[in-house]
Coordinates of C-alpha atoms in Angstrom, one line a residue:
M1 CA -8.0 -44.5 -98.2
S2 CA -4.6 -45.7 -98.2
T3 CA -3.0 -48.3 -95.7
Y4 CA -1.3 -45.5 -94.0
S5 CA -4.4 -43.8 -93.3
Y6 CA -6.2 -47.0 -91.9
W7 CA -2.9 -47.3 -89.6
R8 CA -3.1 -43.6 -88.4
S9 CA -6.9 -44.2 -87.6
D10 CA -6.3 -47.4 -85.7
Q11 CA -3.2 -45.7 -83.8
G12 CA -5.5 -42.7 -82.9
N13 CA -8.4 -45.0 -81.5
M14 CA -6.0 -47.2 -79.5
Q15 CA -4.5 -44.0 -78.0
A16 CA -7.7 -42.5 -77.1
L17 CA -8.8 -45.8 -75.3
S18 CA -5.4 -46.0 -73.5
D19 CA -6.0 -42.4 -72.3
E20 CA -9.8 -43.2 -71.0
L21 CA -8.6 -46.3 -69.4
A22 CA -5.7 -44.2 -67.5
A23 CA -8.3 -41.5 -66.2
Q24 CA -10.5 -44.1 -65.1
A25 CA -7.6 -45.5 -63.3
A26 CA -6.7 -42.4 -61.6
M27 CA -10.4 -41.6 -60.6
A28 CA -10.7 -45.1 -59.2
R29 CA -7.5 -44.4 -57.2
S30 CA -8.7 -41.2 -56.1
R31 CA -11.9 -42.8 -54.8
E32 CA -9.9 -45.4 -53.1
A33 CA -7.9 -43.0 -51.2
S34 CA -11.0 -40.9 -50.1
L35 CA -12.7 -44.2 -48.9
N36 CA -9.5 -45.1 -46.8
R37 CA -9.5 -41.6 -45.3
R38 CA -13.0 -41.9 -44.5
L39 CA -12.5 -45.4 -43.0
R40 CA -9.6 -44.3 -41.1
S41 CA -11.6 -41.3 -39.9
L42 CA -14.4 -43.4 -38.5
E43 CA -12.0 -45.9 -37.1
G44 CA -10.3 -43.0 -35.2
D45 CA -13.8 -41.7 -34.0
L46 CA -14.9 -45.1 -32.9
S47 CA -11.7 -45.9 -31.2
S48 CA -11.7 -42.5 -29.6
R49 CA -15.5 -43.0 -28.5
V50 CA -14.8 -46.5 -27.2
E51 CA -11.6 -45.1 -25.4
V52 CA -14.1 -42.5 -23.7
L53 CA -16.6 -45.0 -22.9
T54 CA -13.9 -47.4 -21.7
R55 CA -12.6 -44.7 -19.2
L56 CA -16.2 -43.7 -18.1
V57 CA -16.9 -47.4 -17.4
N58 CA -13.8 -47.7 -15.5
A59 CA -14.5 -44.7 -13.6
L60 CA -18.0 -45.8 -12.8
I61 CA -16.6 -49.1 -11.6
E62 CA -13.8 -47.6 -9.6
L63 CA -16.6 -45.2 -8.1
G64 CA -18.7 -48.4 -7.2
E65 CA -15.7 -50.1 -5.4
V66 CA -14.9 -46.8 -3.5
R67 CA -18.4 -46.6 -2.3
E68 CA -18.2 -50.1 -1.3
E69 CA -15.2 -49.3 0.4
L70 CA -16.7 -46.3 2.1
A71 CA -19.5 -48.4 3.5
L72 CA -17.1 -50.2 5.8
F73 CA -17.0 -46.6 7.5
T74 CA -20.5 -46.1 8.0
P75 CA -20.1 -45.2 11.6
A76 CA -17.9 -42.3 10.6
R77 CA -20.3 -41.2 7.9
R78 CA -23.3 -41.4 10.2
A79 CA -21.3 -39.4 13.0
R80 CA -20.4 -36.8 10.4
D81 CA -24.1 -36.4 9.5
A82 CA -25.0 -36.2 13.0
A83 CA -22.4 -33.7 13.9
R84 CA -23.2 -31.6 10.8
A85 CA -27.1 -31.5 12.0
L86 CA -25.9 -30.4 15.5
T87 CA -23.5 -27.8 14.2
R88 CA -26.3 -26.4 11.9
A89 CA -28.7 -26.4 14.8
V90 CA -26.3 -24.5 17.2
V91 CA -25.3 -22.1 14.7
A92 CA -28.7 -21.6 13.5
G93 CA -30.0 -20.9 17.3
E94 CA -32.5 -23.4 17.1
G95 CA -32.7 -23.6 20.9
D96 CA -32.6 -27.0 22.6
V97 CA -30.3 -29.4 20.6
S98 CA -30.5 -32.0 23.1
H99 CA -32.3 -34.6 20.9
L100 CA -29.3 -34.0 18.5
R101 CA -26.7 -34.4 21.0
R102 CA -28.4 -37.9 22.4
S103 CA -28.4 -38.9 18.8
P104 CA -27.2 -42.7 18.5
D105 CA -25.3 -41.6 15.1
L106 CA -23.2 -39.4 17.2
A107 CA -21.0 -42.0 18.4
D108 CA -17.3 -41.8 19.2
V109 CA -15.2 -42.9 16.1
P110 CA -11.6 -43.5 17.1
G111 CA -9.2 -40.9 15.9
Y112 CA -11.8 -38.5 14.7
W113 CA -11.8 -34.9 16.0
L114 CA -15.4 -34.0 14.8
V115 CA -17.6 -35.9 17.3
P116 CA -15.9 -34.5 20.6
A117 CA -15.7 -31.2 18.9
A118 CA -19.4 -31.3 18.0
L119 CA -20.3 -32.2 21.6
A120 CA -18.2 -29.6 23.0
V121 CA -20.3 -26.7 21.2
A122 CA -23.7 -28.4 22.0
E123 CA -24.3 -26.3 24.9
L124 CA -23.0 -22.7 23.2
P125 CA -26.8 -21.5 23.2
A126 CA -26.6 -21.7 27.0
G127 CA -23.2 -20.1 27.3
R128 CA -21.2 -23.1 28.1
L129 CA -18.4 -25.2 26.2
D130 CA -17.5 -28.5 27.3
P131 CA -13.8 -28.2 28.2
E132 CA -13.2 -32.0 28.4
A133 CA -14.8 -32.7 24.9
A134 CA -12.8 -29.6 23.5
Q135 CA -9.6 -30.8 24.6
E136 CA -10.2 -34.2 23.5
A137 CA -10.9 -32.9 20.0
L138 CA -7.7 -30.8 20.0
L139 CA -5.5 -33.7 21.0
R140 CA -6.9 -35.6 18.1
D141 CA -6.2 -32.9 15.7
R142 CA -5.3 -29.7 17.0
R143 CA -5.4 -27.3 13.8
R144 CA -8.9 -28.7 12.5
A145 CA -10.7 -28.8 16.2
A146 CA -9.2 -25.3 17.0
T147 CA -10.3 -23.8 13.5
Y148 CA -13.8 -25.6 14.2
L149 CA -14.1 -24.4 17.8
V150 CA -13.1 -21.0 17.0
A151 CA -15.4 -20.4 14.1
V152 CA -18.6 -21.9 15.7
C153 CA -17.9 -19.8 18.8
A154 CA -17.7 -16.7 16.7
L155 CA -20.9 -17.6 14.8
V156 CA -23.1 -17.9 17.9
G157 CA -21.5 -14.6 19.4
R158 CA -19.4 -16.3 22.2
S159 CA -15.9 -16.1 20.7
D160 CA -14.5 -15.3 24.2
L161 CA -15.3 -19.2 25.1
A162 CA -12.6 -20.2 22.4
R163 CA -10.1 -17.2 22.6
E164 CA -7.5 -19.4 23.8
W165 CA -7.5 -21.6 20.7
T166 CA -7.5 -18.6 18.4
P167 CA -3.5 -18.5 18.0
S168 CA -3.6 -22.2 17.1
V169 CA -5.5 -21.3 14.0
L170 CA -3.4 -18.5 13.1
D171 CA 0.1 -19.1 14.1
A172 CA 0.6 -21.8 11.4
P173 CA 3.7 -20.4 9.5
V174 CA 5.6 -20.2 12.7
L175 CA 5.0 -23.6 14.7
P176 CA 7.8 -25.7 15.2
E177 CA 8.8 -28.5 12.5
G178 CA 6.9 -31.0 14.3
G179 CA 3.9 -29.5 13.1
W180 CA 0.3 -30.0 14.4
G181 CA -1.3 -33.3 15.8
S182 CA -3.1 -34.8 13.1
A183 CA -6.4 -37.0 13.4
D184 CA -4.8 -40.3 12.8
G185 CA -2.1 -39.6 15.3
E186 CA 0.8 -39.0 13.0
P187 CA 2.4 -35.3 13.0
E188 CA 1.8 -33.3 9.9
A189 CA 4.8 -31.7 8.2
A190 CA 5.8 -28.3 9.3
P191 CA 5.0 -25.4 6.9
E192 CA 8.3 -24.4 6.4
R193 CA 11.7 -26.0 6.7
P194 CA 13.9 -24.5 9.4
G195 CA 16.1 -21.8 8.3
E196 CA 14.0 -20.8 5.3
R197 CA 11.8 -17.8 4.6
P198 CA 9.1 -18.3 2.0
D199 CA 9.1 -16.3 -1.3
E200 CA 5.4 -15.4 -0.8
V201 CA 3.6 -15.9 2.8
L202 CA 0.0 -17.3 2.2
V203 CA -3.1 -17.0 4.1
S204 CA -5.6 -19.7 4.1
V205 CA -9.4 -19.3 3.8
S206 CA -10.1 -20.0 7.6
E207 CA -7.4 -17.6 8.5
R208 CA -8.7 -14.9 6.3
A209 CA -12.4 -15.6 7.6
L210 CA -10.8 -15.3 11.2
W211 CA -9.1 -12.0 9.8
C212 CA -12.3 -10.5 8.5
A213 CA -14.3 -11.6 11.7
A214 CA -11.9 -9.6 14.0
A215 CA -12.0 -6.7 11.6
A216 CA -15.8 -6.7 12.0
G217 CA -15.7 -6.6 15.7
H218 CA -16.8 -10.2 16.2
L219 CA -13.9 -11.4 18.0
G220 CA -13.6 -8.7 20.5
D221 CA -10.5 -6.9 21.4
D222 CA -8.5 -9.7 22.6
G223 CA -9.2 -11.5 19.3
V224 CA -8.1 -8.5 17.2
A225 CA -4.8 -8.4 19.3
V226 CA -4.2 -12.1 18.3
V227 CA -5.1 -11.3 14.9
R228 CA -2.6 -8.5 14.7
A229 CA 0.1 -10.5 16.3
A230 CA -0.3 -13.3 14.1
L231 CA -0.1 -11.1 11.2
A232 CA 3.0 -9.3 12.4
D233 CA 4.7 -12.7 12.9
R234 CA 3.7 -13.3 9.2
V235 CA 5.3 -10.0 8.1
A236 CA 8.4 -11.0 9.6
L237 CA 8.6 -13.8 7.3
L238 CA 8.7 -11.7 4.1
D239 CA 11.9 -11.6 2.3
D240 CA 13.2 -8.8 0.5
D241 CA 11.5 -9.4 -2.8
A242 CA 8.2 -9.5 -1.1
H243 CA 8.9 -6.2 0.8
A244 CA 9.9 -4.4 -2.7
R245 CA 6.6 -5.8 -4.2
W246 CA 4.8 -4.7 -1.2
R247 CA 6.3 -1.1 -1.4
A248 CA 5.7 -0.9 -5.1
R249 CA 1.8 -2.0 -4.9
L250 CA 1.4 0.6 -1.8
L251 CA 2.3 3.3 -4.3
E252 CA 0.2 2.1 -7.2
A253 CA -2.9 3.7 -6.0
A254 CA -4.1 6.1 -3.3
P255 CA -6.3 4.7 -0.3
A256 CA -10.0 5.0 -0.6
L257 CA -10.3 6.1 3.1
P258 CA -11.1 8.8 4.3
G259 CA -13.3 9.3 1.4
S260 CA -13.4 13.0 -0.1
A261 CA -13.9 14.2 -3.6
D262 CA -10.7 16.1 -2.9
D263 CA -8.6 13.0 -2.1
W264 CA -6.3 11.7 -5.0
G265 CA -7.4 8.1 -6.1
S266 CA -10.8 8.5 -4.1
P267 CA -13.9 6.9 -6.0
E268 CA -15.5 10.3 -6.1
A269 CA -12.4 11.7 -8.0
A270 CA -12.4 8.7 -10.3
A271 CA -16.1 9.2 -11.1
A272 CA -15.6 12.8 -11.7
D273 CA -13.3 12.5 -14.6
G274 CA -15.6 10.3 -16.1
S275 CA -13.2 7.3 -16.9
G276 CA -13.9 5.4 -13.8
T277 CA -10.3 4.6 -13.3
R278 CA -7.6 6.0 -11.0
R279 CA -5.0 8.3 -12.2
R280 CA -1.6 7.0 -13.4
T281 CA 1.0 7.0 -10.5
A282 CA 3.6 8.5 -12.4
A283 CA 6.2 10.7 -10.8
P284 CA 4.2 14.1 -11.3
D285 CA 1.5 12.3 -9.4
A286 CA 3.5 11.7 -6.3
L287 CA 2.4 14.8 -4.4
P288 CA -1.2 14.4 -4.3
L289 CA -0.6 10.4 -4.0
L290 CA 1.5 10.9 -0.8
R291 CA -1.0 13.5 0.5
S292 CA -3.6 10.8 0.3
W293 CA -1.6 8.3 2.3
T294 CA -0.8 11.2 5.0
A295 CA -4.5 11.9 5.2
W296 CA -5.0 8.3 5.6
S297 CA -2.4 7.7 8.3
R298 CA -4.0 10.6 10.2
A299 CA -7.4 9.3 9.9
V300 CA -6.3 6.0 11.4
V301 CA -4.3 7.7 14.2
A302 CA -7.3 10.1 15.1
G303 CA -9.6 7.3 15.2
E304 CA -11.7 8.3 12.2
V305 CA -10.9 4.8 10.6
A306 CA -11.1 2.2 13.3
L307 CA -12.4 -1.0 14.2
P308 CA -16.1 -1.0 14.8
S309 CA -17.4 -1.6 18.3
P310 CA -17.6 -5.2 19.3
A311 CA -21.2 -6.8 18.1
P312 CA -22.9 -8.6 20.6
G313 CA -24.9 -11.8 19.6
P314 CA -24.5 -14.3 16.7
L315 CA -23.4 -13.3 13.5
A316 CA -25.8 -12.7 10.6
L317 CA -24.5 -15.2 8.1
G318 CA -25.1 -13.0 5.2
A319 CA -24.3 -9.6 6.6
P320 CA -21.5 -7.5 5.6
S321 CA -18.6 -6.3 7.6
G322 CA -19.5 -4.1 10.4
T323 CA -23.1 -4.9 10.3
T324 CA -25.4 -7.3 12.2
S325 CA -28.1 -8.2 9.6
G326 CA -28.7 -8.2 5.9
T327 CA -27.7 -10.5 3.2
T328 CA -25.6 -8.4 1.1
A329 CA -21.7 -8.9 0.6
A330 CA -18.9 -7.2 1.9
P331 CA -17.9 -3.9 0.2
S332 CA -14.8 -5.5 -1.1
G333 CA -16.6 -8.3 -2.9
A334 CA -15.6 -10.9 -0.3
P335 CA -18.0 -12.9 1.4
A336 CA -19.6 -11.3 4.8
P337 CA -17.7 -12.5 7.9
G338 CA -20.7 -14.8 9.0
A339 CA -20.9 -16.5 5.8
A340 CA -17.3 -17.1 5.5
L341 CA -17.0 -18.5 9.0
L342 CA -19.9 -20.9 8.0
R343 CA -18.2 -21.9 4.7
V344 CA -15.0 -23.0 6.9
V345 CA -17.0 -25.0 9.4
G346 CA -18.9 -26.7 6.6
S347 CA -15.7 -27.4 4.7
L348 CA -14.2 -29.0 8.0
V349 CA -17.3 -31.2 8.6
N350 CA -17.6 -32.4 4.9
E351 CA -13.8 -33.4 4.8
G352 CA -14.6 -36.7 6.6
A353 CA -12.7 -38.9 9.2
P354 CA -8.9 -39.5 8.5
V355 CA -9.5 -43.1 7.6
E356 CA -12.1 -42.2 4.8
R357 CA -10.8 -38.7 3.8
G358 CA -8.9 -40.0 0.6
L359 CA -11.7 -42.1 -0.2
L360 CA -13.8 -39.1 0.0
E361 CA -11.5 -37.2 -2.2
R362 CA -11.4 -39.8 -4.7
A363 CA -15.0 -40.6 -4.8
E364 CA -15.6 -36.7 -5.6
L365 CA -12.9 -36.8 -8.4
L366 CA -14.6 -40.2 -9.9
A367 CA -18.2 -38.5 -9.7
D368 CA -17.1 -35.2 -11.6
R369 CA -15.3 -37.5 -14.3
V370 CA -18.5 -39.5 -14.9
G371 CA -20.6 -36.4 -15.4
R372 CA -22.1 -35.4 -12.1
A373 CA -22.3 -31.7 -11.6
P374 CA -19.7 -30.6 -9.0
E375 CA -20.9 -28.9 -5.8
D376 CA -20.1 -25.5 -5.5
D377 CA -19.2 -25.1 -1.7
G378 CA -16.4 -22.6 -2.1
P379 CA -12.8 -23.1 -1.6
E380 CA -11.8 -25.8 1.1
W381 CA -10.7 -24.3 4.5
D382 CA -7.1 -25.0 4.1
A383 CA -7.0 -23.5 0.5
S384 CA -5.0 -20.4 -0.1
A385 CA -7.1 -17.0 0.1
G386 CA -4.1 -14.9 -1.1
T387 CA -0.9 -13.7 -0.5
L388 CA -0.3 -11.8 2.7
V389 CA 1.1 -8.8 0.6
D390 CA -1.9 -8.6 -1.8
L391 CA -4.4 -9.0 1.1
L392 CA -2.7 -6.3 3.2
V393 CA -2.3 -3.8 0.5
D394 CA -6.1 -4.5 -0.8
D395 CA -7.2 -4.0 2.8
A396 CA -5.2 -0.7 3.3
R397 CA -6.6 0.7 0.1
G398 CA -10.2 -0.7 0.7
T399 CA -13.3 0.7 1.9
D400 CA -13.6 -1.4 5.1
P401 CA -12.4 0.4 8.2
G402 CA -11.9 -2.5 10.5
L403 CA -9.7 -4.2 7.7
V404 CA -8.0 -0.8 7.3
A405 CA -7.4 -0.5 11.0
I406 CA -5.9 -3.9 11.3
A407 CA -3.7 -3.6 8.3
A408 CA -2.3 -0.1 9.2
P409 CA 0.1 -0.6 11.7
L410 CA 1.6 -3.6 9.9
L411 CA 2.7 -1.5 6.7
V412 CA 4.0 1.7 8.4
D413 CA 7.6 0.6 8.0
D414 CA 7.2 -0.3 4.1
L415 CA 5.0 3.0 3.6
R416 CA 7.8 5.0 4.9
V417 CA 10.5 3.3 2.8
A418 CA 8.3 3.6 -0.2
S419 CA 7.5 7.3 0.4
H420 CA 11.3 8.1 0.7
A421 CA 12.0 6.3 -2.2
R422 CA 9.5 8.2 -4.3
A423 CA 10.9 11.4 -2.8
S424 CA 14.6 10.4 -3.8
E425 CA 13.4 9.6 -7.5
L426 CA 12.0 13.1 -7.7
A427 CA 15.1 14.7 -6.3
A428 CA 17.2 12.6 -8.6
S429 CA 15.3 13.6 -11.8
P430 CA 17.3 15.3 -14.5
A431 CA 17.1 19.2 -14.4
P432 CA 14.9 20.6 -17.2
S433 CA 16.7 21.5 -20.6
R434 CA 15.9 22.7 -24.3
V435 CA 18.2 22.1 -27.1
L436 CA 18.6 24.5 -30.0
R437 CA 20.4 24.2 -33.1
L438 CA 21.8 27.5 -35.2
A439 CA 24.8 27.5 -37.9
G440 CA 25.4 23.8 -37.4
R441 CA 26.1 24.5 -33.5
T442 CA 24.0 23.0 -30.8
V443 CA 22.8 25.4 -27.8
T444 CA 21.7 23.9 -24.4
V445 CA 19.7 25.9 -22.1
T446 CA 19.5 24.5 -18.4
P447 CA 18.7 26.2 -15.2
A448 CA 22.4 26.7 -14.7
D449 CA 23.5 27.8 -18.1
D450 CA 21.4 29.8 -20.1
G451 CA 23.6 29.2 -23.3
A452 CA 24.6 33.0 -24.0
S453 CA 28.0 32.1 -25.1
P454 CA 27.4 29.2 -27.5
A455 CA 24.4 31.1 -28.7
A456 CA 26.5 34.4 -29.3
T457 CA 29.1 32.1 -31.2
A458 CA 26.7 30.7 -33.4
R459 CA 25.1 33.9 -34.2
A460 CA 28.2 35.5 -35.1
E461 CA 29.2 32.5 -37.3
L462 CA 25.8 32.6 -39.0
L463 CA 26.0 36.4 -39.9
A464 CA 29.6 36.2 -41.0
R465 CA 28.9 33.5 -43.5
P466 CA 30.1 34.7 -46.9
V467 CA 26.9 35.4 -49.5
D468 CA 26.7 34.4 -53.0
G469 CA 26.7 38.0 -54.5
V470 CA 27.6 39.3 -57.8
S471 CA 29.7 37.0 -60.2
W472 CA 32.5 39.6 -61.1
G473 CA 34.1 36.9 -63.5
V474 CA 30.9 36.8 -65.7
V475 CA 30.2 40.7 -65.6
G476 CA 34.0 41.3 -66.2
G477 CA 33.8 38.9 -69.4
V478 CA 30.6 40.3 -70.7
G479 CA 32.0 43.8 -70.3
A480 CA 34.9 43.0 -72.2
L481 CA 33.0 41.8 -75.0
A482 CA 30.8 44.9 -75.0
V483 CA 34.2 46.9 -75.4
V484 CA 35.5 44.7 -78.1
T485 CA 32.3 45.0 -80.2
L486 CA 32.2 48.8 -79.8
V487 CA 35.8 48.7 -81.2
L488 CA 34.6 46.6 -84.2
G489 CA 31.7 48.8 -84.6
I490 CA 33.8 52.0 -85.1
V491 CA 36.4 50.1 -87.1
V492 CA 34.7 47.5 -89.1
A493 CA 31.0 48.1 -89.4
P494 CA 28.1 49.8 -87.2
A495 CA 26.3 46.3 -86.9
W496 CA 28.5 45.6 -84.0
Y497 CA 26.9 48.0 -82.0
A498 CA 24.0 45.7 -81.5
V499 CA 26.2 43.2 -80.1
T500 CA 27.7 45.8 -77.8
V501 CA 24.3 47.1 -76.5
V502 CA 23.3 43.4 -75.7
A503 CA 26.6 42.6 -74.2
A504 CA 26.1 45.5 -72.0
V505 CA 22.6 44.6 -70.8
V506 CA 23.7 41.4 -69.9
A507 CA 26.7 42.7 -67.9
A508 CA 24.2 45.0 -66.0
W509 CA 21.8 42.3 -65.5
Q510 CA 24.2 39.9 -63.9
W511 CA 25.6 42.9 -61.6
F512 CA 22.1 43.9 -60.4
S513 CA 20.9 40.1 -59.7
G514 CA 23.9 39.4 -57.9
E515 CA 23.5 42.3 -55.7
Q516 CA 19.9 41.4 -55.1
R517 CA 20.8 37.9 -54.2
A518 CA 23.4 39.1 -51.8
R519 CA 21.0 41.4 -50.1
D520 CA 18.4 38.5 -49.9
Q521 CA 20.7 35.9 -48.1
R522 CA 22.0 38.7 -45.6
A523 CA 18.3 39.4 -44.7
A524 CA 17.6 35.8 -44.5
A525 CA 20.6 35.3 -42.1
Q526 CA 19.5 38.3 -40.1
A527 CA 15.9 36.8 -39.8
S528 CA 17.2 33.1 -38.5
A529 CA 19.4 35.0 -36.0
E530 CA 16.2 37.0 -34.8
R531 CA 14.2 33.8 -34.8
F532 CA 17.0 32.1 -33.0
D533 CA 16.8 34.9 -30.4
A534 CA 13.2 34.6 -29.7
E535 CA 13.4 30.8 -29.5
L536 CA 16.4 31.1 -27.0
A537 CA 14.5 33.7 -25.0
E538 CA 11.2 31.4 -24.8
A539 CA 13.4 28.2 -23.9
R540 CA 15.0 30.3 -21.1
T541 CA 11.6 31.2 -19.8
A542 CA 10.5 27.5 -20.1
V543 CA 13.3 26.0 -18.5
A544 CA 13.3 28.4 -15.5
A545 CA 9.5 28.0 -15.1
E546 CA 10.0 24.1 -15.2
A547 CA 12.9 24.3 -12.7
E548 CA 10.8 26.4 -10.3
R549 CA 8.0 23.8 -10.7
A550 CA 10.2 21.1 -10.0
R551 CA 11.9 22.8 -7.1
T552 CA 8.4 23.6 -5.6
Q553 CA 7.3 20.2 -5.9
R554 CA 10.4 18.5 -4.4
E555 CA 9.9 20.9 -1.4
A556 CA 6.3 20.0 -1.2
V557 CA 7.1 16.4 -1.4
A558 CA 9.7 16.7 1.2
T559 CA 7.3 18.5 3.5
V560 CA 4.6 15.8 2.9
V561 CA 7.0 13.0 3.6
D562 CA 7.8 14.8 6.8
D563 CA 4.3 14.9 7.8
L564 CA 3.8 11.1 6.6
D565 CA 6.8 10.5 8.8
D566 CA 5.1 12.1 11.8
A567 CA 1.7 10.3 11.1
L568 CA 3.3 7.0 10.5
A569 CA 5.5 7.3 14.0
D570 CA 2.1 7.9 15.7
L571 CA 0.7 4.9 13.8
G572 CA 3.3 2.3 14.2
A573 CA 6.8 1.3 15.0
P574 CA 9.3 3.9 13.8
T575 CA 11.9 1.4 12.7
V576 CA 12.8 1.6 9.0
A577 CA 12.6 -1.9 7.4

């Protein structure tokens, strides 16, 4: 082997070794990067876990500190527990509760409204309410004490004893700027600034509970009057946007009462079509929709849909609206009046004294943070139950007669405006029309114009169009060729007669095909004209029928709107909002 070959072999071995070393170095770098990524991931997981554990430990430490601080207010906690036991016994009708009233834990806590309020209702089973204790509770916190007293009296069936404080529960949005007296002696902020009206007027859980109790007949006639007056004051706070949304929602669907399979949008009608949904409230459905609202207004005016008779005795804590026993929910899916009022009372009692209220809320938050299952006691007594517009519309379209009877007078003006607006939309709808085309012209048929003149012009232009008939230039040229070849056949040779015959045949065929093409084009134009005449007659008939239906519907809607106006005039105030 030559020296060159040895040199080539050594060079190749060195190159292979270099490539192998480079591959191993790349693999090592890849493994190092992978290990670094895993290490960073583990460090991140550990750091996040440490952070979570740190937060939990901090929450536990803070929770312990809060509980230690709450221990300073043991008298308030004991008073609250004693008041809760006394309230539960009074509401449950356990009879003699004197032992609970004399409980040493039920000691007065300075500034706390609950103890005098609980003492005020201790003799409710005997039909008595301690006025001095009630006034003391109202002085300490008028809003909470009034809500508690009214709710407890309604639960035991003696709403008449607390009727004078019912407006204090329901007139929150229209109270003066000074607000209500709070438990710690400082006035709470007013709900709204002077001179401003809210975009959406809200209703609290406690107000909704009293509203439903009045609709079920548990607050008596005077309570219903107070609720209606308070709701009327709320309606007066609505701005133009809220009224517009109210009117739009009223005509989204028909009311469920009075129930009838013939009523548009009734539950029976919805079930009959198999879809389980209400029909779409498009313009063509305005007539049956307005008829349903007219029947609804007449039923309320005639007393067919009315408040139930006052139900004497304590409220059944699980009964639906308008009943005195049972454990089912109200038809609308909301809690029964008794259950709703009981939740309000429980929320007020559990809220705590002013000095410990913030600590109790913080302890609840920290307990949830460390993993304790939250107690589902329902919304707080002062939480929002919904907007006034939504609640009124849902009540009006609902199946509870009491809620319908309360809501009906409040939506008279907006229902009238909405019905007139819907009738105006129908009156302003464009007239029916049909558009046809012939010979490049457009013919429009409307109830006022049957399109006769443009149709006649288009038809005449179509029939007058020139046709592609005989090509006389070709026929003449071929004929001349036949004459020339005939002369050549006579003068030169008879063989030219064959060319003459062929030219004559071609000339005859050109003439015949051109005549046939002209006849076909004239026949096609005539057929198009006849088809256009048929379509024009059909369009005139359809437009006339649609115009007649639209006119009939407008007249019927106008009649129904007049009937609805008459019914609404009997139902409520006649002034258009």
